[in-house]
């Protein structure tokens, strides 16, 4: 007798859940060693799963890496939703956004380091490129939601297109991350100040007479 649709769905759900568990485990190793230095065996050695189990759920390292980063970024893209919901003034939004950027470097630096590693690797590995492009676009949209809300609270339209606004803020974030992983913890305070200075530049000037 063929399995019922609910049984098949349950099997798929269990398979996907196990892949997510493996992704969660893999992220720690990937964040510590980087893409080039990480192997499936290394991931298995640093987890509760055997090398055979890892290979059963993922054909190769590339497939696991792509799934892991998509899994992580899917959780990240709502990171600033709370900031948007709670901020009632433009200045309050900037302060909360800047603080959140610094907090995420402090708490999740290895994961961000992995992301920039993979973004660079995608220029050389075509198989990574589509996944990285999709994730990068999702992050751009996440930042644009912040900029749009800031513009709304400031009663001024954005002066830049989403890709440029994202590039400016992402550049500040990456510079701060690079300094932080090099041991400069004071850079997070600098990042907060930089974000406060840059955010008004993303909006059109106030009309004359305001």
mmCIF file of C-alpha atoms in Angstrom:
data_model
loop_
_atom_site.group_PDB
_atom_site.id
_atom_site.type_symbol
_atom_site.label_atom_id
_atom_site.label_comp_id
_atom_site.label_asym_id
_atom_site.label_seq_id
_atom_site.Cartn_x
_atom_site.Cartn_y
_atom_site.Cartn_z
ATOM 1 C CA UNK A 1 0.000 0.000 0.000
ATOM 2 C CA UNK A 2 1.376 3.411 -0.949
ATOM 3 C CA UNK A 3 2.071 5.831 1.902
ATOM 4 C CA UNK A 4 -0.545 8.516 2.451
ATOM 5 C CA UNK A 5 0.194 12.160 1.560
ATOM 6 C CA UNK A 6 0.422 13.016 5.265
ATOM 7 C CA UNK A 7 2.982 10.253 5.794
ATOM 8 C CA UNK A 8 5.072 11.465 2.860
ATOM 9 C CA UNK A 9 4.811 15.031 4.121
ATOM 10 C CA UNK A 10 5.949 13.938 7.571
ATOM 11 C CA UNK A 11 8.940 12.161 6.063
ATOM 12 C CA UNK A 12 9.894 15.272 4.088
ATOM 13 C CA UNK A 13 9.489 17.446 7.186
ATOM 14 C CA UNK A 14 11.792 15.161 9.178
ATOM 15 C CA UNK A 15 14.351 15.188 6.361
ATOM 16 C CA UNK A 16 14.278 18.992 6.185
ATOM 17 C CA UNK A 17 14.475 19.276 9.968
ATOM 18 C CA UNK A 18 17.581 17.102 10.036
ATOM 19 C CA UNK A 19 19.171 19.192 7.278
ATOM 20 C CA UNK A 20 18.502 22.301 9.366
ATOM 21 C CA UNK A 21 20.096 20.645 12.406
ATOM 22 C CA UNK A 22 23.162 19.843 10.336
ATOM 23 C CA UNK A 23 23.222 23.408 9.024
ATOM 24 C CA UNK A 24 23.108 24.767 12.563
ATOM 25 C CA UNK A 25 26.030 22.554 13.491
ATOM 26 C CA UNK A 26 27.980 23.371 10.333
ATOM 27 C CA UNK A 27 27.716 27.122 10.825
ATOM 28 C CA UNK A 28 29.902 27.028 13.925
ATOM 29 C CA UNK A 29 32.733 25.258 12.109
ATOM 30 C CA UNK A 30 32.349 27.373 8.973
ATOM 31 C CA UNK A 31 32.411 30.563 11.028
ATOM 32 C CA UNK A 32 35.618 29.494 12.745
ATOM 33 C CA UNK A 33 37.531 28.052 9.784
ATOM 34 C CA UNK A 34 36.051 29.774 6.741
ATOM 35 C CA UNK A 35 34.832 28.220 3.521
ATOM 36 C CA UNK A 36 38.152 27.089 2.029
ATOM 37 C CA UNK A 37 39.450 25.355 5.167
ATOM 38 C CA UNK A 38 36.239 23.530 6.087
ATOM 39 C CA UNK A 39 35.505 19.967 4.938
ATOM 40 C CA UNK A 40 32.502 17.724 5.533
ATOM 41 C CA UNK A 41 34.680 15.599 7.788
ATOM 42 C CA UNK A 42 35.696 18.662 9.811
ATOM 43 C CA UNK A 43 32.036 19.602 10.209
ATOM 44 C CA UNK A 44 31.189 16.065 11.342
ATOM 45 C CA UNK A 45 34.097 16.032 13.811
ATOM 46 C CA UNK A 46 32.792 19.210 15.440
ATOM 47 C CA UNK A 47 29.201 17.967 15.698
ATOM 48 C CA UNK A 48 27.173 15.082 17.066
ATOM 49 C CA UNK A 49 26.742 13.689 13.545
ATOM 50 C CA UNK A 50 28.955 11.171 11.777
ATOM 51 C CA UNK A 51 30.617 11.891 8.465
ATOM 52 C CA UNK A 52 28.300 9.333 6.854
ATOM 53 C CA UNK A 53 25.192 11.072 8.186
ATOM 54 C CA UNK A 54 26.391 14.442 6.893
ATOM 55 C CA UNK A 55 27.045 12.885 3.482
ATOM 56 C CA UNK A 56 23.593 11.264 3.453
ATOM 57 C CA UNK A 57 21.827 14.604 3.774
ATOM 58 C CA UNK A 58 24.207 16.671 1.642
ATOM 59 C CA UNK A 59 25.936 15.612 -1.549
ATOM 60 C CA UNK A 60 28.993 17.775 -0.938
ATOM 61 C CA UNK A 61 30.362 20.702 1.040
ATOM 62 C CA UNK A 62 28.981 23.251 -1.378
ATOM 63 C CA UNK A 63 25.410 22.035 -0.950
ATOM 64 C CA UNK A 64 25.757 22.090 2.841
ATOM 65 C CA UNK A 65 27.316 25.556 2.846
ATOM 66 C CA UNK A 66 24.583 27.028 0.653
ATOM 67 C CA UNK A 67 21.850 25.470 2.794
ATOM 68 C CA UNK A 68 23.548 26.634 6.000
ATOM 69 C CA UNK A 69 23.910 30.234 4.903
ATOM 70 C CA UNK A 70 20.347 30.379 3.572
ATOM 71 C CA UNK A 71 19.129 28.924 6.852
ATOM 72 C CA UNK A 72 21.059 31.501 8.876
ATOM 73 C CA UNK A 73 20.135 34.494 6.742
ATOM 74 C CA UNK A 74 16.448 33.493 6.752
ATOM 75 C CA UNK A 75 16.529 34.108 10.492
ATOM 76 C CA UNK A 76 18.545 37.315 10.144
ATOM 77 C CA UNK A 77 16.345 39.198 7.712
ATOM 78 C CA UNK A 78 13.789 39.969 10.415
ATOM 79 C CA UNK A 79 16.490 41.189 12.811
ATOM 80 C CA UNK A 80 15.484 44.846 12.530
ATOM 81 C CA UNK A 81 11.718 44.356 12.456
ATOM 82 C CA UNK A 82 11.552 44.977 16.189
ATOM 83 C CA UNK A 83 13.502 48.201 15.761
ATOM 84 C CA UNK A 84 11.075 49.360 13.082
ATOM 85 C CA UNK A 85 8.030 48.494 15.159
ATOM 86 C CA UNK A 86 9.280 50.140 18.347
ATOM 87 C CA UNK A 87 10.745 53.360 16.909
ATOM 88 C CA UNK A 88 8.402 56.334 16.954
ATOM 89 C CA UNK A 89 10.887 59.063 15.984
ATOM 90 C CA UNK A 90 13.594 59.344 13.338
ATOM 91 C CA UNK A 91 16.341 59.845 15.919
ATOM 92 C CA UNK A 92 15.042 56.937 17.964
ATOM 93 C CA UNK A 93 15.125 54.695 14.910
ATOM 94 C CA UNK A 94 18.709 55.651 14.066
ATOM 95 C CA UNK A 95 19.860 55.076 17.640
ATOM 96 C CA UNK A 96 18.176 51.670 17.844
ATOM 97 C CA UNK A 97 19.388 50.609 14.394
ATOM 98 C CA UNK A 98 22.979 51.623 15.096
ATOM 99 C CA UNK A 99 22.935 49.824 18.445
ATOM 100 C CA UNK A 100 21.542 46.686 16.799
ATOM 101 C CA UNK A 101 24.275 46.694 14.159
ATOM 102 C CA UNK A 102 26.933 46.861 16.867
ATOM 103 C CA UNK A 103 25.183 44.171 18.899
ATOM 104 C CA UNK A 104 25.051 41.707 16.033
ATOM 105 C CA UNK A 105 28.793 42.075 15.409
ATOM 106 C CA UNK A 106 29.463 41.543 19.093
ATOM 107 C CA UNK A 107 27.268 38.453 19.310
ATOM 108 C CA UNK A 108 27.592 36.864 15.861
ATOM 109 C CA UNK A 109 30.916 37.968 14.367
ATOM 110 C CA UNK A 110 31.864 34.474 13.069
ATOM 111 C CA UNK A 111 28.632 34.211 11.093
ATOM 112 C CA UNK A 112 29.099 37.621 9.499
ATOM 113 C CA UNK A 113 32.715 36.802 8.721
ATOM 114 C CA UNK A 114 31.509 33.648 6.968
ATOM 115 C CA UNK A 115 29.015 35.640 4.914
ATOM 116 C CA UNK A 116 31.672 38.017 3.587
ATOM 117 C CA UNK A 117 33.950 35.052 2.935
ATOM 118 C CA UNK A 118 31.266 33.367 0.826
ATOM 119 C CA UNK A 119 30.403 36.570 -0.995
ATOM 120 C CA UNK A 120 34.034 36.829 -2.078
ATOM 121 C CA UNK A 121 34.229 33.127 -2.948
ATOM 122 C CA UNK A 122 31.177 33.496 -5.199
ATOM 123 C CA UNK A 123 33.283 35.568 -7.580
ATOM 124 C CA UNK A 124 35.359 32.447 -8.195
ATOM 125 C CA UNK A 125 32.818 29.639 -7.630
ATOM 126 C CA UNK A 126 29.921 29.918 -10.035
ATOM 127 C CA UNK A 127 27.861 27.389 -8.059
ATOM 128 C CA UNK A 128 27.813 29.761 -5.097
ATOM 129 C CA UNK A 129 26.857 32.794 -7.122
ATOM 130 C CA UNK A 130 23.089 32.356 -7.412
ATOM 131 C CA UNK A 131 22.611 31.673 -3.701
ATOM 132 C CA UNK A 132 24.840 34.583 -2.688
ATOM 133 C CA UNK A 133 23.067 36.937 -5.095
ATOM 134 C CA UNK A 134 19.648 36.004 -3.699
ATOM 135 C CA UNK A 135 20.806 36.401 -0.104
ATOM 136 C CA UNK A 136 22.500 39.722 -0.849
ATOM 137 C CA UNK A 137 19.301 41.032 -2.428
ATOM 138 C CA UNK A 138 17.354 39.959 0.652
ATOM 139 C CA UNK A 139 19.776 41.875 2.875
ATOM 140 C CA UNK A 140 19.468 44.918 0.634
ATOM 141 C CA UNK A 141 15.687 44.783 1.044
ATOM 142 C CA UNK A 142 16.084 44.447 4.805
ATOM 143 C CA UNK A 143 18.212 47.598 4.960
ATOM 144 C CA UNK A 144 15.840 49.426 2.644
ATOM 145 C CA UNK A 145 12.963 48.793 5.033
ATOM 146 C CA UNK A 146 14.974 50.611 7.692
ATOM 147 C CA UNK A 147 15.840 53.494 5.360
ATOM 148 C CA UNK A 148 12.230 53.793 4.167
ATOM 149 C CA UNK A 149 10.891 53.925 7.707
ATOM 150 C CA UNK A 150 13.538 56.477 8.650
ATOM 151 C CA UNK A 151 12.496 58.609 5.665
ATOM 152 C CA UNK A 152 8.855 58.335 6.697
ATOM 153 C CA UNK A 153 9.588 59.388 10.276
ATOM 154 C CA UNK A 154 11.792 62.250 9.019
ATOM 155 C CA UNK A 155 9.143 63.396 6.514
ATOM 156 C CA UNK A 156 11.851 63.411 3.826
ATOM 157 C CA UNK A 157 12.159 61.090 0.824
ATOM 158 C CA UNK A 158 15.213 58.876 0.372
ATOM 159 C CA UNK A 159 17.928 60.513 -1.726
ATOM 160 C CA UNK A 160 19.510 57.257 -2.886
ATOM 161 C CA UNK A 161 18.405 54.077 -4.588
ATOM 162 C CA UNK A 162 18.273 50.891 -2.456
ATOM 163 C CA UNK A 163 21.531 49.356 -3.819
ATOM 164 C CA UNK A 164 23.562 52.470 -3.000
ATOM 165 C CA UNK A 165 22.063 52.887 0.475
ATOM 166 C CA UNK A 166 22.797 49.222 1.166
ATOM 167 C CA UNK A 167 26.362 49.530 -0.145
ATOM 168 C CA UNK A 168 27.093 52.486 2.141
ATOM 169 C CA UNK A 169 25.787 50.848 5.306
ATOM 170 C CA UNK A 170 27.178 47.437 4.427
ATOM 171 C CA UNK A 171 30.590 49.012 3.866
ATOM 172 C CA UNK A 172 30.562 50.553 7.340
ATOM 173 C CA UNK A 173 29.455 47.238 8.825
ATOM 174 C CA UNK A 174 32.156 45.242 7.039
ATOM 175 C CA UNK A 175 34.896 47.666 8.083
ATOM 176 C CA UNK A 176 33.759 47.455 11.702
ATOM 177 C CA UNK A 177 33.594 43.664 11.547
ATOM 178 C CA UNK A 178 37.123 43.464 10.134
ATOM 179 C CA UNK A 179 38.468 45.627 12.943
ATOM 180 C CA UNK A 180 36.464 43.762 15.581
ATOM 181 C CA UNK A 181 37.721 40.300 14.606
ATOM 182 C CA UNK A 182 41.206 41.810 14.718
ATOM 183 C CA UNK A 183 40.706 42.642 18.389
ATOM 184 C CA UNK A 184 39.474 46.241 18.253
ATOM 185 C CA UNK A 185 36.382 46.227 20.462
ATOM 186 C CA UNK A 186 36.221 50.031 20.504
ATOM 187 C CA UNK A 187 35.285 50.004 16.834
ATOM 188 C CA UNK A 188 31.682 49.189 17.732
ATOM 189 C CA UNK A 189 31.323 52.574 19.400
ATOM 190 C CA UNK A 190 32.811 54.134 16.278
ATOM 191 C CA UNK A 191 30.324 52.211 14.117
ATOM 192 C CA UNK A 192 27.382 53.583 16.087
ATOM 193 C CA UNK A 193 28.649 57.130 15.530
ATOM 194 C CA UNK A 194 29.248 56.505 11.831
ATOM 195 C CA UNK A 195 25.746 55.162 11.305
ATOM 196 C CA UNK A 196 24.279 58.178 13.078
ATOM 197 C CA UNK A 197 26.292 60.444 10.777
ATOM 198 C CA UNK A 198 25.494 58.588 7.549
ATOM 199 C CA UNK A 199 21.761 57.980 7.938
ATOM 200 C CA UNK A 200 20.749 61.643 7.360
ATOM 201 C CA UNK A 201 22.835 61.605 4.158
ATOM 202 C CA UNK A 202 20.541 58.924 2.762
ATOM 203 C CA UNK A 203 17.616 61.369 2.711
ATOM 204 C CA UNK A 204 16.830 64.311 0.459
ATOM 205 C CA UNK A 205 17.526 67.778 1.926
ATOM 206 C CA UNK A 206 14.741 69.547 3.738
ATOM 207 C CA UNK A 207 12.820 72.009 1.548
ATOM 208 C CA UNK A 208 13.802 75.659 1.884
ATOM 209 C CA UNK A 209 12.109 77.336 4.804
ATOM 210 C CA UNK A 210 12.048 74.226 7.041
#
